[in-house]
XYZ file of C-alpha atoms in Angstrom:
595
model
C -12.859 47.055 25.050
C -13.872 45.062 22.014
C -17.380 44.817 20.472
C -18.742 41.597 21.387
C -21.344 40.682 18.798
C -22.935 38.300 21.365
C -23.410 40.779 23.888
C -24.287 43.158 21.487
C -27.301 41.445 20.360
C -28.196 40.036 23.686
C -29.136 43.256 24.645
C -31.696 43.353 21.517
C -33.177 39.945 22.946
C -33.753 40.963 26.539
C -35.137 44.453 25.303
C -37.911 42.516 23.149
C -38.332 39.716 25.798
C -39.198 42.572 28.602
C -41.981 43.330 26.124
C -42.967 39.997 25.107
C -43.042 38.968 29.018
C -43.645 42.017 31.014
C -43.869 40.130 34.151
C -40.014 38.672 33.610
C -37.806 39.662 36.760
C -34.379 40.347 36.240
C -33.030 37.347 38.077
C -34.490 35.128 35.091
C -33.139 37.935 32.294
C -29.708 37.128 33.742
C -29.976 33.487 32.947
C -30.543 34.247 29.013
C -28.418 33.140 26.685
C -26.825 34.073 23.318
C -24.562 30.975 22.251
C -23.225 30.074 18.981
C -25.119 27.851 17.046
C -23.545 23.976 16.819
C -24.791 23.693 12.691
C -24.289 26.751 10.789
C -27.601 25.578 8.646
C -29.051 27.014 12.067
C -28.163 30.305 11.775
C -25.556 32.159 13.899
C -26.678 32.423 17.401
C -29.108 30.662 19.106
C -31.125 31.933 22.543
C -32.840 30.168 25.656
C -34.892 33.266 26.408
C -38.448 31.600 25.780
C -37.627 28.920 27.894
C -36.341 31.270 30.857
C -39.637 33.188 29.996
C -41.879 30.291 29.985
C -42.520 29.958 33.664
C -43.102 33.399 34.617
C -45.002 34.067 31.775
C -47.451 30.885 32.108
C -47.050 30.408 28.345
C -45.496 27.494 26.249
C -41.686 28.360 25.473
C -42.178 27.404 21.649
C -45.020 30.589 21.721
C -42.826 32.838 23.102
C -40.055 31.454 21.121
C -42.575 32.557 17.783
C -43.373 35.984 19.135
C -39.810 36.727 19.970
C -38.655 35.625 16.491
C -40.932 37.832 14.923
C -40.021 40.867 16.768
C -35.994 40.232 16.156
C -36.646 40.575 12.553
C -37.238 44.214 13.171
C -33.351 44.423 14.999
C -30.932 46.498 12.370
C -28.335 43.177 11.325
C -30.725 40.452 12.026
C -31.478 38.702 8.516
C -33.514 35.904 9.962
C -35.136 34.814 12.977
C -36.942 31.907 13.602
C -38.336 29.441 16.787
C -36.713 26.256 16.850
C -37.177 22.888 19.029
C -38.903 23.221 22.401
C -38.472 26.961 22.618
C -34.822 28.075 21.316
C -34.616 31.052 18.714
C -32.227 30.600 15.855
C -30.609 33.896 14.634
C -28.905 34.238 11.556
C -27.188 37.982 10.974
C -26.349 39.662 7.903
C -23.235 38.951 6.563
C -21.922 42.670 6.490
C -22.145 42.477 10.360
C -19.882 39.548 10.855
C -17.571 41.051 7.990
C -17.894 44.014 10.467
C -15.665 42.000 12.968
C -12.475 42.569 10.494
C -12.262 46.380 10.787
C -12.940 45.956 14.404
C -10.079 43.106 15.072
C -7.545 45.234 12.587
C -8.148 48.752 15.076
C -8.459 46.811 18.054
C -4.990 44.401 17.691
C -4.431 42.010 19.823
C -6.423 43.867 22.394
C -9.093 42.625 20.303
C -11.510 40.324 23.131
C -10.354 42.677 25.908
C -13.252 43.342 28.167
C -14.612 45.220 31.007
C -16.775 42.428 32.751
C -14.124 42.471 35.789
C -14.872 46.171 36.626
C -11.570 46.599 37.644
C -12.169 44.272 40.858
C -8.871 43.361 42.798
C -8.217 39.714 42.209
C -5.206 38.112 43.686
C -4.096 35.059 42.125
C -1.694 32.613 44.123
C -0.075 29.891 42.402
C 3.199 27.333 42.168
C 3.817 28.461 46.262
C 6.278 25.088 46.267
C 8.407 25.108 49.415
C 11.955 26.308 48.738
C 13.162 22.914 49.513
C 14.118 21.997 46.284
C 14.081 22.419 42.336
C 10.871 23.630 40.942
C 9.945 19.958 39.211
C 6.865 19.251 37.005
C 4.523 18.552 39.705
C 4.451 21.949 40.189
C 4.676 22.966 36.380
C 0.713 22.473 35.613
C -0.256 24.651 38.667
C 2.109 27.162 37.408
C 0.957 27.392 33.792
C -2.703 27.173 34.906
C -2.199 30.016 37.804
C -0.215 32.345 35.084
C -3.012 31.761 32.223
C -5.431 32.333 34.506
C -4.216 35.699 35.834
C -3.551 36.713 32.157
C -7.188 35.351 31.252
C -8.893 37.634 34.072
C -6.573 40.606 33.426
C -7.749 40.491 29.881
C -11.477 40.195 31.109
C -10.858 43.565 33.275
C -10.041 42.275 36.447
C -6.791 43.930 38.501
C -4.560 41.044 38.998
C -1.720 40.286 41.424
C 0.508 37.321 40.671
C 1.352 36.019 43.561
C 3.622 33.454 45.318
C 3.344 32.259 48.879
C 6.997 31.352 50.409
C 6.967 28.904 52.522
C 9.789 29.657 54.785
C 8.836 28.767 58.130
C 8.281 25.084 59.742
C 10.091 21.988 59.923
C 10.686 21.341 56.216
C 12.314 24.620 55.768
C 14.528 23.589 59.243
C 15.554 20.346 57.595
C 16.849 22.268 54.500
C 19.120 24.217 56.855
C 20.427 20.898 57.982
C 20.757 19.536 54.721
C 22.401 22.842 53.170
C 24.738 22.597 56.582
C 25.673 19.335 55.980
C 26.949 20.417 52.202
C 28.846 23.515 53.884
C 30.678 21.334 55.970
C 31.794 19.060 52.734
C 32.519 22.140 51.039
C 35.295 22.946 53.782
C 36.432 19.518 53.717
C 34.308 17.414 56.419
C 34.552 13.717 55.396
C 31.249 12.820 57.649
C 28.923 10.831 55.337
C 24.953 11.272 55.145
C 24.658 8.656 57.313
C 26.852 10.251 60.489
C 25.307 13.417 59.744
C 21.689 11.995 59.932
C 22.548 10.956 63.488
C 22.952 14.412 64.613
C 20.321 15.892 62.683
C 16.745 16.728 64.325
C 14.058 14.448 62.032
C 17.262 13.053 59.980
C 18.563 14.462 56.845
C 16.280 14.828 54.570
C 17.548 16.776 51.399
C 20.244 14.557 49.997
C 20.319 15.875 46.493
C 23.222 17.171 44.532
C 21.214 20.778 44.229
C 22.366 21.735 47.172
C 26.280 21.069 46.694
C 26.829 24.518 45.233
C 24.989 26.381 47.439
C 27.008 24.684 50.193
C 29.942 25.480 48.161
C 28.702 29.526 48.170
C 28.023 29.326 51.846
C 32.055 28.385 52.473
C 33.153 30.942 49.599
C 31.345 33.632 51.673
C 32.152 32.334 55.481
C 35.194 30.346 55.106
C 35.389 27.964 58.117
C 33.712 30.230 60.636
C 30.147 28.256 60.577
C 32.125 25.033 61.947
C 34.482 23.932 64.789
C 38.109 23.381 64.248
C 38.745 20.491 61.529
C 35.371 21.249 59.480
C 33.383 19.833 62.269
C 30.067 20.937 63.408
C 29.296 23.891 65.511
C 26.796 24.446 67.745
C 23.080 25.029 65.940
C 23.145 28.300 67.397
C 26.242 29.534 65.769
C 25.027 28.873 62.379
C 21.645 27.465 61.587
C 19.614 31.211 61.223
C 22.135 32.207 58.532
C 22.380 28.862 56.721
C 18.922 28.853 56.933
C 18.270 32.080 55.143
C 21.080 31.722 52.619
C 19.594 28.554 51.544
C 15.980 30.025 51.159
C 17.369 33.245 49.477
C 19.140 30.735 47.173
C 16.467 28.223 46.266
C 13.971 31.228 45.661
C 16.689 32.414 43.124
C 16.771 29.175 41.505
C 13.116 28.572 41.439
C 12.241 32.503 40.096
C 14.810 31.476 37.118
C 13.260 28.373 36.075
C 9.713 30.342 36.754
C 10.910 32.986 33.973
C 12.226 30.365 31.640
C 8.685 29.099 31.549
C 7.464 32.663 31.222
C 6.180 33.153 34.872
C 6.850 36.327 36.407
C 4.941 37.082 39.741
C 3.820 40.442 41.119
C 4.520 39.678 44.741
C 6.499 36.806 47.029
C 5.070 36.997 50.166
C 6.932 35.441 52.844
C 5.020 32.731 55.553
C 8.046 34.155 58.316
C 7.082 37.665 57.631
C 3.154 37.124 58.176
C 4.132 35.546 61.160
C 6.859 38.244 62.551
C 3.952 40.608 61.782
C 1.585 39.279 63.794
C -1.040 38.633 60.982
C -1.794 35.224 62.386
C -2.446 35.711 65.971
C -4.498 38.890 64.569
C -6.549 36.935 62.537
C -7.068 34.324 65.411
C -8.189 37.033 67.973
C -10.630 37.994 65.175
C -12.046 34.698 65.141
C -12.101 34.824 68.699
C -13.936 38.114 68.706
C -16.588 36.768 66.512
C -17.085 33.630 69.249
C -15.965 31.277 66.565
C -13.238 29.792 68.926
C -13.440 27.354 71.645
C -11.384 24.828 73.666
C -11.901 21.021 72.693
C -11.231 17.428 71.921
C -11.629 16.306 67.929
C -12.737 12.518 67.410
C -10.174 11.039 65.798
C -10.239 10.892 62.148
C -10.639 7.820 59.946
C -7.585 6.119 58.202
C -4.200 7.587 58.827
C -3.911 10.275 61.356
C -3.354 13.943 60.367
C -0.099 15.922 61.558
C -2.695 18.500 63.477
C -5.043 16.027 65.098
C -4.261 15.007 69.135
C -6.111 13.517 71.640
C -5.688 16.445 73.702
C -7.805 19.746 74.409
C -6.673 22.359 71.387
C -8.040 25.335 70.127
C -10.536 24.705 67.543
C -12.446 27.018 64.768
C -16.032 26.606 64.335
C -15.438 25.914 60.811
C -18.620 23.835 60.350
C -20.557 26.720 60.745
C -19.338 28.039 57.444
C -19.718 24.722 55.404
C -16.822 22.261 56.590
C -17.340 18.559 57.724
C -15.341 18.943 61.128
C -14.095 22.219 63.680
C -10.682 22.623 62.754
C -7.516 22.895 65.146
C -5.716 26.480 65.443
C -3.654 25.689 68.169
C -2.209 22.852 69.478
C -2.411 21.819 72.993
C 1.187 22.905 73.528
C -0.046 26.776 72.457
C 1.636 26.506 69.016
C -0.033 27.167 65.703
C -1.220 24.660 63.154
C -0.313 24.893 59.722
C -3.683 25.842 58.953
C -3.684 28.685 61.501
C -0.953 30.264 59.416
C -2.387 29.966 56.302
C -5.292 31.752 57.631
C -3.031 34.607 58.945
C -1.676 34.626 55.273
C -5.383 35.204 53.541
C -6.136 37.619 56.139
C -2.894 39.573 55.151
C -3.837 39.152 51.142
C -7.592 40.967 52.247
C -6.207 43.735 54.510
C -4.221 44.573 51.546
C -7.306 45.012 49.568
C -7.955 42.035 47.475
C -11.526 41.583 46.798
C -11.561 38.284 45.168
C -8.979 35.483 46.603
C -8.219 32.704 44.131
C -5.673 29.806 45.342
C -4.468 27.300 42.307
C -3.448 24.150 44.568
C -2.394 20.569 43.519
C -5.321 17.958 43.659
C -3.394 16.513 46.882
C -5.133 19.780 48.806
C -8.358 18.769 47.528
C -9.297 18.120 51.565
C -7.813 21.679 52.623
C -10.139 23.463 50.345
C -13.283 23.590 52.545
C -11.665 24.609 55.865
C -9.686 27.203 54.254
C -13.079 29.097 52.599
C -14.656 28.378 55.651
C -12.004 30.717 57.381
C -11.976 33.155 55.057
C -15.756 33.409 55.083
C -15.800 33.838 58.648
C -12.890 36.749 58.395
C -14.504 38.849 55.523
C -18.357 37.884 56.805
C -18.742 36.486 53.347
C -17.553 39.332 51.353
C -14.517 38.132 50.025
C -14.585 34.814 48.118
C -12.246 32.303 48.337
C -11.798 30.066 45.043
C -9.474 27.120 44.818
C -9.043 25.457 41.228
C -6.985 22.157 41.386
C -4.706 20.549 39.360
C -4.426 16.854 38.801
C -0.932 15.456 38.651
C 1.174 15.341 35.271
C 2.896 12.346 34.019
C 5.919 12.759 31.718
C 5.900 9.811 29.560
C 8.322 8.723 26.151
C 7.200 5.936 24.260
C 4.451 5.000 26.782
C 6.927 4.720 29.709
C 7.450 7.202 32.663
C 10.547 9.546 32.685
C 13.159 10.184 34.945
C 15.342 12.857 33.214
C 16.824 14.219 36.394
C 20.547 13.306 37.666
C 21.019 16.337 40.278
C 17.643 16.038 41.694
C 17.894 12.373 41.531
C 13.870 10.970 42.059
C 12.009 13.610 39.932
C 11.902 15.514 36.703
C 12.906 19.078 37.656
C 10.779 21.874 35.331
C 14.378 22.950 33.794
C 14.887 19.205 32.532
C 11.261 19.471 30.421
C 12.162 23.123 29.884
C 15.539 22.119 28.228
C 13.854 19.179 26.671
C 10.564 20.769 24.864
C 10.655 24.315 25.254
C 8.108 27.111 26.970
C 5.870 26.766 24.291
C 4.939 23.325 24.340
C 4.970 23.107 27.897
C 2.534 25.850 28.087
C 0.499 24.850 25.899
C 0.209 21.157 26.441
C -0.733 21.999 29.821
C -3.568 23.755 29.190
C -5.161 21.325 26.677
C -6.861 19.489 29.273
C -9.174 21.161 32.231
C -6.939 21.407 34.921
C -8.787 18.938 37.196
C -8.299 16.049 34.692
C -5.075 13.860 35.380
C -2.971 13.987 31.859
C 0.176 12.526 30.098
C 2.564 14.637 29.098
C 4.194 12.724 26.022
C 7.444 14.302 25.178
C 7.255 12.897 21.869
C 3.759 14.049 20.655
C 4.647 17.496 22.021
C 7.239 18.230 19.574
C 5.717 16.517 16.545
C 4.712 18.406 13.529
C 1.339 16.814 12.993
C -2.229 17.800 13.123
C -2.786 15.869 16.278
C -0.161 18.257 18.069
C -2.692 21.288 19.233
C 0.945 23.330 19.716
C 2.402 23.066 16.023
C -1.567 23.067 14.593
C -2.538 26.441 16.156
C 1.653 28.217 15.659
C 1.388 26.632 11.604
C -2.189 28.291 11.490
C -0.059 31.713 12.813
C 2.857 30.898 10.381
C 0.554 30.222 7.470
C -1.316 33.877 7.952
C 2.284 35.581 8.023
C 3.563 33.821 5.195
C 0.320 34.892 3.088
C 0.906 38.655 4.701
C 4.441 38.571 3.477
C 3.477 37.657 0.148
C 0.595 40.174 0.303
C 3.400 43.044 1.093
C 5.573 42.079 -1.979
C 2.144 41.935 -4.336
C 0.657 45.098 -2.840
C 3.128 47.196 -0.868
C 3.865 46.961 2.765
C 1.682 50.102 3.521
C -1.173 48.490 1.692
C -0.910 45.387 4.172
C -0.888 47.507 7.481
C -3.388 47.390 9.738
C -4.679 51.034 9.066
C -3.972 50.107 5.550
C -6.700 47.222 5.545
C -9.188 48.805 8.245
C -11.330 50.430 5.443
C -11.276 48.068 2.437
C -14.060 46.981 1.079
C -15.293 43.198 2.503
C -18.137 42.419 0.122
C -15.683 39.536 -1.387
C -15.996 37.351 1.780
C -18.851 35.496 1.029
C -18.129 31.533 0.516
C -18.965 29.145 3.300
C -15.411 28.746 4.615
C -14.854 32.452 4.959
C -18.260 33.223 6.811
C -17.252 30.419 8.801
C -13.895 31.874 9.845
C -15.674 35.245 10.473
C -18.194 33.727 12.949
C -15.173 32.210 14.888
C -13.281 35.442 15.138
C -16.992 37.239 16.140
C -16.885 34.501 19.085
C -13.383 35.488 20.478
C -14.854 38.196 23.179
C -17.595 36.008 24.357
C -14.897 32.942 24.767
C -12.689 35.408 26.950
C -15.434 36.431 28.752
C -16.869 32.748 29.340
C -13.856 31.450 30.257
C -12.774 34.035 32.740
C -16.305 33.809 34.677
C -15.803 30.135 34.835
C -12.072 30.297 36.192
C -11.014 27.630 33.298
C -7.972 29.032 30.914
C -7.977 25.658 28.824
C -10.949 27.160 27.107
C -8.707 29.324 25.109
C -6.674 26.430 23.964
C -9.817 24.766 22.676
C -10.843 27.807 21.004
C -7.509 28.552 19.341
C -7.655 24.722 17.764
C -10.943 25.433 16.427
C -9.683 28.612 14.922
C -6.894 27.159 13.661
C -8.893 24.342 12.270
C -11.263 26.975 10.442
C -8.190 28.917 8.867
C -6.251 25.550 7.936
C -9.776 24.563 6.172
C -9.965 27.661 4.213
C -6.483 27.495 3.096
C -6.821 23.796 1.897
C -10.203 25.018 0.016
C -7.900 27.300 -1.939
C -5.970 24.673 -3.654
C -9.085 23.234 -4.941
C -10.935 26.359 -5.630
C -9.249 29.275 -7.110
C -11.673 31.935 -5.744
C -10.966 31.002 -2.326
C -7.249 31.458 -3.075
C -5.996 34.585 -1.176
C -3.634 36.313 -3.419
C -4.897 36.643 -6.804
C -3.514 39.368 -9.701
C -6.611 39.808 -11.551
C -8.761 40.680 -8.440
C -7.349 43.383 -6.305
C -10.374 43.860 -4.777
C -11.047 40.156 -3.359
C -7.485 40.003 -2.230
C -7.401 43.017 -0.037
C -10.628 41.520 1.205
C -9.424 38.399 1.828
C -5.753 39.663 3.352
C -7.720 41.591 5.584
C -9.456 38.475 6.838
C -5.880 36.655 7.370
C -4.582 39.716 8.951
C -7.666 39.695 11.354
C -6.989 35.802 11.972
C -3.355 36.404 12.854
C -4.138 39.266 15.529
C -7.071 36.929 16.971
C -4.763 34.110 17.209
C -1.857 36.475 18.981
C -4.729 37.744 21.401
C -5.224 33.879 22.298
C -1.696 32.929 22.375
C -0.728 36.027 24.652
C -3.173 34.983 27.518
C -1.871 31.570 27.268
C 1.724 32.909 27.585
C 2.829 31.597 24.265
C 5.042 33.122 21.735
C 3.680 33.154 18.054
C 5.863 32.077 15.520
C 6.564 33.662 12.675
C 7.593 30.824 10.066
C 7.651 27.072 10.964
C 11.263 25.443 10.198
């Protein structure tokens, strides 16, 4: 676990606050924050402790702040503390405290920022979970990146994380996939039946006509010959081929989805089949649990306004009292014909996760599923008596553009941009970093030209360039000082007294805030904060680099100043490690040099 300066000094603030305001309760203490100051002229940290304590103490915040500031001066490592504004206290640390972050980073390496905040709580993060009916496309890409980075972030914050993909391999869409694959199989064995003719014999029509099913049809033909058809490559009775073709098609589509996700750097721990959950009776068990709690009844829903959803019927259905758990209407679990709704199947799946011991459930969904959130939260709350929370980060759509115009890159898929096409165009790191440069619920444009531009305006390049510059300094330092001297172990014990310039202190402050950033981003479930932090860290490093051009004393390597050079090289090494620590959360590879 990394030493977090903010947690360390927050502990001191709380100890003093308890003495200054004995009547303050633990609930109020939990709201006390210690945050970086926006302006370095106001110190290194600021606390709202006096504002929180004012009400229980029945005193003016400014008076409490003055008492806190006086007492904080006795804490080791605090060089100055003063009341400010309506009740804040600004704290300035001894520079040696900030310098001490360098050996801490060098010792921890890329694990710098690791936290025990999660206390090994089991968290299941489910993301992507697209229907296995076509290639994975950019509509799924943002959720894949956000979900994967969030899982990495929670892992770094001390949670026991499972990355999960839910295979929607039951229902009408998979049946449509089977029929479409069978058409391509018939073509592979010589049928001349066109799409219009096959559509006429297909329940609900021929829905998937993309070229991506051609190789799957050919693979079926290679493995089964003409055994799945009648003489003359004519369609056989459905019972002869349907289950085999469906399972074959789903397996092949999932192989492609896994391959594309791995190219994106996404590797799930668990793939759960919807069909298996149903076959195992988990959904039926979930319904019985809700029934035993008195939460089901037979009723008729009022027709919703606007377009009618698929699960609405003007007939008696089995309804779940979801309004008792915060939903706006009760929801159907079984239709009038006795079959389950999609919602019922999803309840069974979430029960399956709970029965596996998961303590927190996180579903990363597209924004088009926003209306589904309240009912699913209600179901999980009902099943677990509120003991297992369900969190649902939503991801808005991403528009792929070039020169301000929408892009259609895919030939084999037809009407959408596949993930594979996007990765071929700009690469994994650019895709992952860019997808995390905005909060997930904000719409964004993915500009193909901008993400490969080598300019300061491109955050991917800007951060990678900072790391490459660090590595270039360290390679030069090895030549000057010797490779053993420039190892983390060799730099851990060097004197850092030479680090005193404003730009150097600013970089130290930024590095010191990394553990706090990890915990804050994990608590808020906002991995985009990591991208923002890395952008700020890169800016501080580039600023120091540029200052060295004008001020000889700030240059990293100086032949006539060995002690100062060692201190600055240690700072550069700590910066590079912190960048790598952040990029690891994002799933982005650091580069050694820019080409």
